[in-house]
Structures are given as C-alpha cells and as structure tokens.
Amino acid sequence: MDVKKLAEEIKSSFQEELKNFENGNLNFEDLKNKFLGRKGLVADAFSQMRNFTDKALAGQILNSLKNELTEKVNSLTENTSSAKTKKLDLSLPGRKPNAGTLHVVTETQRQIEDIFFAMGFEMATGPQVETDFFNFESLNFPPDHPAREMHDTFFVEGDVLLRTHTSNVQIHAMKSQEPPVRVIAPGKCYRNDTPDATHSPVFQQIEALYVDKNVTFTELKGTLDAFVKALFGKATKTRFRPSFFPFTEPSAEVDVTCVVCKGKGCNVCKQTGWIEILGAGMVDPNVLEAVGYDSEIYSGYAFGLGIERVAMLKYGIPDLRLFFQNDIRFLKQF
Ligand code: PHE
C-alpha cells in the first residue's frame, strides 16, 4: 500500500470534517477523536506499518501527518468560542442552586402522617384504579346508592372505576391481616366534580382505621381530639354531628374550632365558629363481616379527611385550584 496516498486521503478527509465542524454539524471532541483518538484514522494508519515497503519513510510521513493534524486541532481549541466558554472564569459570581421544596399539599400530608405515626398507626396503601367491590360493595353501599352513579364516579370499564375515596384501603388492609389493624392510608381520589374554589375532580384524602377487641367511640373521640390539637394548636376543640356513611354506624361529621377566628365567627366559618374537616364513625358490622372478621368479637373506628381542605385551613388558602395551577409565586410561599 502507498503510504503517501493514504496520508493524502486522511488529510483531505480532515478538511471535509473541518467544514462540518465549522458549520456546527460536528463537535470538537468527535473531530479530534476521529483523527487523533486512540482508534482514530492516524492511529489506524500507524497500525498498518508492516504493510508498507519502506518503513522508515512511512514512519516519517505518518509522523508529520500526525503533527500537522495535532497542530490544526490545537489551534481550533484556542480559536473557537465553544472551547473558550469551557475555561473557568473565576471573576463571575456563582449561580445560586435553585433548590425545590415540597408542595404545600405534600407538606400537609406529611404533618398529618407524622401525628398518626406517633400514635402507633402504620402506613397502608391501595389502588387508585379500583373495582366496584372494594370502593362500594364491601363498604356496604347498596347497589342503587347514588354515590355509584355516573355523575360522581369515573368508571373505567365494566365494574372498574377510579376510587371515590380512600376507604377502599380499609378493605385491602383488613383482608391482608388479622386484627389488630391500625393504619392510615393517604392518596388520590377522583370524583366527577366540576372544579371550583372547593371542588376538584382529583383530590387527596387520608383514611384511618383501627380495629381490635373493645374499640369504642370514646377512643375515636379522644384520638381525633388529640389529632386536631396537634395539627391546629392546643386550643382547638372538636364537635361531632350525627351523619351517615354506609360503612360506619354510628357516623359523624367532625367540626373543629374555626382556625381563622378561633371560634368567634367569621366569613370562613359562616359565623358559626366551627369548620367541618372530616367524616368518621364506628366500622359497620357488615363491613367487618365482608372481610371475614367476627363482628361479635371485633369493633373499630374509621375516619377520612381531605388533605387539601386541611391545607387550605392551615395556611388560609381561599381557592383549591391554586394547588394545581403550579404558579411558582404561589407555591414558593410555603
Ligand atoms: N369515605 C368518606 C368520604 O369520602 C369519609 C369517611 C371515611 C367517613 C371513614 C367515615 C369513615 O366522604
């Protein structure tokens, strides 16, 4: 093989690629590697040394080719602007790292979790895409209960739906273990609601469930009282109003002292001094039987609260939609 011809070929190929580099179609590292890299064209030519008849001459030619290309490549590093920016300018002020923070709803969720973890509750989870059985039937919703209807439930297909509350996790938790069960279950829920200041088709709840022998309504009251005091402050009181849920009996709607006016009466609490924060009750015996627990031996309580609602009260946020608009100016405040 003719070493001169090979050297010429490599040179003209370099000129071609140099154009590509100058047009921005090839970056500096790739140009350099293609010719001068360990597996580059120059190294490749050297490795063919034994095929050349005059080895001394071939050595000279390839060495001068290598020097020539090295010089050209080095001159590029000095002249090109992309290479210049790589030099560290110590006189520039540093860039402040833009650290993110937790979303205020996540922050609130963790505060609530920590209070219950301290009381001995464990974390439980369940699917957001659920079957009618776990979301309704096992929770004692009669077949014609309005909550199952198209207008407040997102049906996926057949009896598969997006869960409308976190109460489905009650059933999963009880089916997977024997009492005592003491769990909380945070997560997203879905309802076919039109967004407004207090409604969103996606929102988050925290469910709590405690089942054991001799669990009483008094314990439910004591636990919730301790919880709201830890969350909103020692002066916070609870008020239980009779209510109805298919899966608890008796059931209650629980109010707390208005966090804004401290009970005096204001716009937020509509002059009542109270604000509703959760639904609660004693687990209905039908639910215990549905998961195979003996309702003559075991009893329990459950409650569920909306996390966004708690965050709105705690931080005085007037509109639920603010949580989802992802306006950094809003989110940065927390
Ligand atoms: N699942 C109910 C709701 O979404 C809340 C609740 C939970 C009530 C547990 C009682 C017991 O409104």
XYZ file of C-alpha atoms and ligand atoms in Angstrom:
346
model
C 0.000 0.000 0.000
C 1.107 3.552 -0.792
C 1.654 5.466 2.424
C 1.712 8.854 0.676
C -1.679 8.243 -0.857
C -3.068 7.138 2.499
C -1.721 10.290 4.190
C -3.292 12.475 1.469
C -6.620 10.741 1.886
C -6.599 11.302 5.618
C -5.712 14.973 5.111
C -8.492 15.624 2.634
C -10.955 13.782 4.848
C -9.811 16.091 7.668
C -10.525 19.152 5.526
C -14.034 17.830 4.868
C -14.758 17.218 8.523
C -13.280 20.581 9.423
C -16.039 22.159 7.335
C -18.608 20.140 9.226
C -17.091 21.310 12.483
C -17.173 24.940 11.374
C -20.807 24.616 10.302
C -21.630 23.254 13.714
C -22.500 19.782 12.380
C -19.671 18.076 14.233
C -18.446 18.794 17.699
C -14.852 19.300 18.677
C -14.412 16.042 20.582
C -15.761 13.975 17.686
C -13.485 15.712 15.202
C -10.455 15.165 17.384
C -11.299 11.540 18.107
C -11.957 10.654 14.510
C -8.385 11.607 13.517
C -6.241 11.649 16.635
C -8.112 9.381 19.012
C -6.789 6.021 20.157
C -8.873 4.357 17.472
C -8.652 7.292 15.078
C -7.535 7.303 11.446
C -3.915 8.284 12.240
C -3.503 5.531 14.812
C -5.064 3.143 12.334
C -2.514 4.141 9.665
C 0.351 3.538 12.120
C -1.018 0.085 12.902
C -0.628 -0.861 9.236
C 3.139 -0.177 9.366
C 4.153 -3.718 8.468
C 2.306 -3.443 5.130
C 4.477 -0.560 3.917
C 7.629 -1.469 1.926
C 9.785 1.466 3.090
C 9.033 1.516 6.813
C 11.415 4.380 7.629
C 9.800 6.631 5.026
C 6.293 5.562 6.131
C 7.225 6.466 9.721
C 8.345 9.934 8.634
C 5.238 10.603 6.581
C 2.818 9.436 9.257
C 4.641 11.351 11.991
C 4.472 14.574 10.058
C 0.783 13.899 9.283
C 0.147 13.397 12.974
C 1.992 16.614 13.887
C 0.191 18.606 11.257
C -3.271 17.448 12.342
C -2.429 17.858 16.029
C -1.387 21.444 15.389
C -4.551 22.185 13.438
C -6.740 20.646 16.107
C -4.914 22.530 18.856
C -5.314 25.820 17.025
C -9.059 25.139 16.968
C -9.214 24.874 20.738
C -7.669 28.301 21.010
C -9.851 29.965 18.422
C -13.313 28.536 18.714
C -15.777 30.157 21.002
C -17.171 26.829 22.216
C -13.749 25.997 23.553
C -13.401 29.411 25.141
C -16.546 29.049 27.217
C -15.110 25.914 28.742
C -12.480 27.987 30.511
C -13.467 28.771 34.064
C -13.989 32.472 34.676
C -13.333 32.877 38.381
C -14.422 36.502 38.354
C -18.062 35.583 37.632
C -20.386 35.428 40.634
C -21.624 31.870 41.247
C -25.084 30.668 40.288
C -27.350 30.108 43.241
C -28.582 26.500 43.242
C -32.318 26.535 42.619
C -33.441 24.044 45.228
C -37.081 22.960 45.066
C -39.336 22.470 48.077
C -42.158 20.097 48.839
C -45.596 21.061 47.554
C -47.753 22.511 50.311
C -50.218 19.608 49.989
C -47.386 17.071 50.394
C -46.080 19.085 53.330
C -49.503 18.978 54.975
C -49.883 15.270 54.243
C -46.570 14.552 55.977
C -47.522 16.627 59.021
C -50.736 14.628 59.341
C -48.907 11.316 58.824
C -46.350 12.165 61.493
C -49.064 12.816 64.066
C -50.636 9.410 63.403
C -47.304 7.566 63.230
C -46.550 8.948 66.695
C -49.845 7.405 67.900
C -48.853 3.970 66.552
C -50.630 3.943 63.178
C -48.917 2.245 60.258
C -48.965 3.142 56.578
C -51.273 1.227 54.225
C -51.859 1.666 50.515
C -54.388 0.583 47.928
C -55.016 1.074 44.224
C -56.461 4.258 42.731
C -57.944 2.220 39.887
C -60.319 0.029 41.815
C -63.215 -2.356 41.445
C -66.792 -1.655 42.495
C -66.363 -4.315 45.175
C -63.603 -2.505 47.104
C -64.875 1.027 46.537
C -68.585 0.382 47.198
C -69.926 -3.120 47.689
C -67.705 -4.321 50.533
C -68.203 -0.919 52.199
C -71.905 -1.656 52.477
C -73.100 0.668 49.700
C -76.422 -0.720 48.479
C -76.497 -1.484 44.725
C -78.653 1.571 43.989
C -76.689 4.016 46.173
C -76.385 7.386 44.380
C -72.599 7.582 45.017
C -72.160 4.796 42.470
C -73.760 6.824 39.735
C -72.091 8.066 36.594
C -72.338 11.684 37.735
C -69.989 11.390 40.655
C -67.828 8.426 39.718
C -65.332 7.962 36.890
C -65.918 4.484 35.502
C -63.041 2.954 33.549
C -64.693 -0.145 32.155
C -67.323 -2.521 33.483
C -67.028 -2.508 37.268
C -63.555 -0.889 37.260
C -63.511 2.721 38.438
C -61.298 5.445 39.880
C -61.731 5.284 43.638
C -64.006 7.973 45.028
C -62.435 7.848 48.499
C -59.563 6.170 50.336
C -61.987 3.906 52.220
C -61.173 1.110 49.752
C -57.884 0.731 51.640
C -59.841 -0.252 54.762
C -60.916 -3.399 52.931
C -57.468 -4.175 51.479
C -55.857 -3.702 54.898
C -58.347 -5.924 56.704
C -58.266 -8.626 54.037
C -54.483 -8.857 54.272
C -54.172 -9.214 58.047
C -55.890 -10.249 61.249
C -56.790 -7.662 63.926
C -55.446 -5.549 65.465
C -55.300 -3.281 62.431
C -54.198 0.295 62.957
C -53.460 2.029 59.666
C -53.584 5.312 57.842
C -53.846 5.469 54.060
C -53.135 8.703 52.194
C -53.754 9.071 48.481
C -55.536 10.489 45.492
C -59.275 10.132 44.965
C -61.445 11.021 41.995
C -64.943 12.375 41.611
C -66.797 13.623 38.607
C -66.982 17.163 40.013
C -66.624 20.446 38.179
C -63.625 22.359 39.556
C -64.438 25.384 41.706
C -62.988 27.002 44.824
C -63.757 23.942 46.970
C -64.057 21.067 44.453
C -61.625 19.273 42.194
C -62.052 16.056 40.190
C -58.773 14.895 41.761
C -58.116 15.449 45.437
C -56.386 13.710 48.294
C -57.620 12.059 51.439
C -56.128 10.361 54.450
C -58.052 7.385 55.728
C -57.581 5.999 59.216
C -58.777 2.640 60.511
C -58.417 0.971 63.868
C -59.943 -2.464 64.503
C -59.372 -4.548 67.613
C -61.286 -6.038 70.534
C -63.247 -3.434 72.520
C -62.564 -0.385 70.357
C -65.072 2.267 71.408
C -66.491 5.554 70.192
C -64.732 7.232 73.126
C -61.390 6.211 71.638
C -62.402 7.697 68.318
C -63.246 10.981 70.040
C -60.043 11.002 72.062
C -57.890 10.199 69.045
C -59.475 12.911 66.905
C -59.242 15.447 69.711
C -55.513 14.714 70.139
C -55.064 14.869 66.380
C -56.675 18.282 65.820
C -54.821 19.754 68.803
C -51.510 18.528 67.348
C -52.395 19.859 63.904
C -54.128 23.190 64.600
C -52.992 24.020 68.137
C -53.924 23.179 71.732
C -56.950 25.474 71.907
C -58.711 23.591 69.069
C -61.887 21.766 70.034
C -63.895 19.122 68.179
C -67.620 18.839 67.650
C -69.354 15.673 66.461
C -72.545 15.968 64.431
C -74.592 12.870 63.640
C -74.255 11.889 59.999
C -74.477 8.901 57.701
C -71.970 6.753 55.821
C -72.915 3.248 54.638
C -69.710 1.787 56.113
C -69.877 3.293 59.620
C -72.566 3.082 62.300
C -72.944 5.400 64.092
C -71.428 8.012 61.792
C -70.408 11.577 62.442
C -69.269 14.702 60.696
C -66.485 16.278 62.741
C -66.024 20.036 63.084
C -63.112 21.914 64.623
C -62.939 25.391 66.142
C -62.580 27.809 63.219
C -58.853 28.285 62.721
C -59.322 31.817 61.393
C -61.491 33.451 64.084
C -60.764 30.911 66.845
C -64.484 30.299 67.262
C -65.759 33.879 67.380
C -67.482 33.707 63.992
C -66.171 34.976 60.647
C -66.697 34.649 56.892
C -64.700 31.435 56.640
C -66.878 29.602 59.184
C -70.028 31.450 58.065
C -70.333 32.993 61.551
C -70.724 29.575 63.234
C -67.265 29.370 64.820
C -66.909 25.796 63.511
C -65.409 24.216 60.410
C -66.099 20.708 59.159
C -62.942 18.728 58.477
C -63.735 15.027 58.300
C -66.162 12.131 58.288
C -65.895 9.400 60.892
C -67.678 6.581 62.628
C -67.588 3.075 64.069
C -66.915 0.430 61.406
C -70.254 -1.083 60.393
C -70.532 -4.781 61.394
C -71.446 -5.558 57.769
C -68.006 -4.286 56.690
C -66.252 -6.431 59.295
C -68.214 -9.463 58.103
C -67.413 -8.662 54.443
C -63.693 -9.116 55.160
C -64.238 -12.187 57.333
C -63.825 -10.592 60.787
C -66.188 -11.718 63.540
C -68.190 -8.592 64.383
C -69.200 -10.100 67.733
C -65.536 -10.066 68.796
C -64.092 -7.088 66.983
C -65.057 -3.462 66.642
C -63.319 -0.469 65.167
C -63.444 3.111 64.086
C -62.571 4.814 60.814
C -62.328 8.334 59.538
C -61.312 10.137 56.389
C -60.198 13.692 55.849
C -59.395 15.812 52.818
C -55.765 16.898 52.764
C -56.282 19.964 50.544
C -59.058 21.109 52.853
C -56.747 20.893 55.860
C -54.002 22.757 53.966
C -56.478 25.493 52.976
C -57.490 25.970 56.598
C -53.979 25.790 57.989
C -52.497 28.289 55.547
C -55.579 30.429 54.836
C -55.771 29.468 51.149
C -59.096 30.624 49.660
C -59.209 28.557 46.450
C -58.456 24.851 45.957
C -57.461 25.391 42.321
C -54.353 27.302 43.422
C -52.774 23.967 44.445
C -52.868 22.621 40.906
C -52.026 25.691 38.829
C -48.319 25.294 39.619
C -47.688 29.026 39.831
C -44.261 29.183 41.454
C -45.088 32.542 43.068
C -47.919 30.857 44.970
C -46.037 27.650 45.802
C -42.898 29.454 46.997
C -44.728 30.960 49.951
C -44.891 27.697 51.878
N -65.027 7.995 52.826
C -65.754 9.102 53.401
C -65.800 10.240 52.349
O -65.071 10.217 51.401
C -65.101 9.601 54.663
C -65.133 8.604 55.771
C -64.088 7.735 55.973
C -66.236 8.525 56.627
C -64.113 6.802 57.003
C -66.275 7.634 57.650
C -65.227 6.789 57.831
O -66.584 11.166 52.483
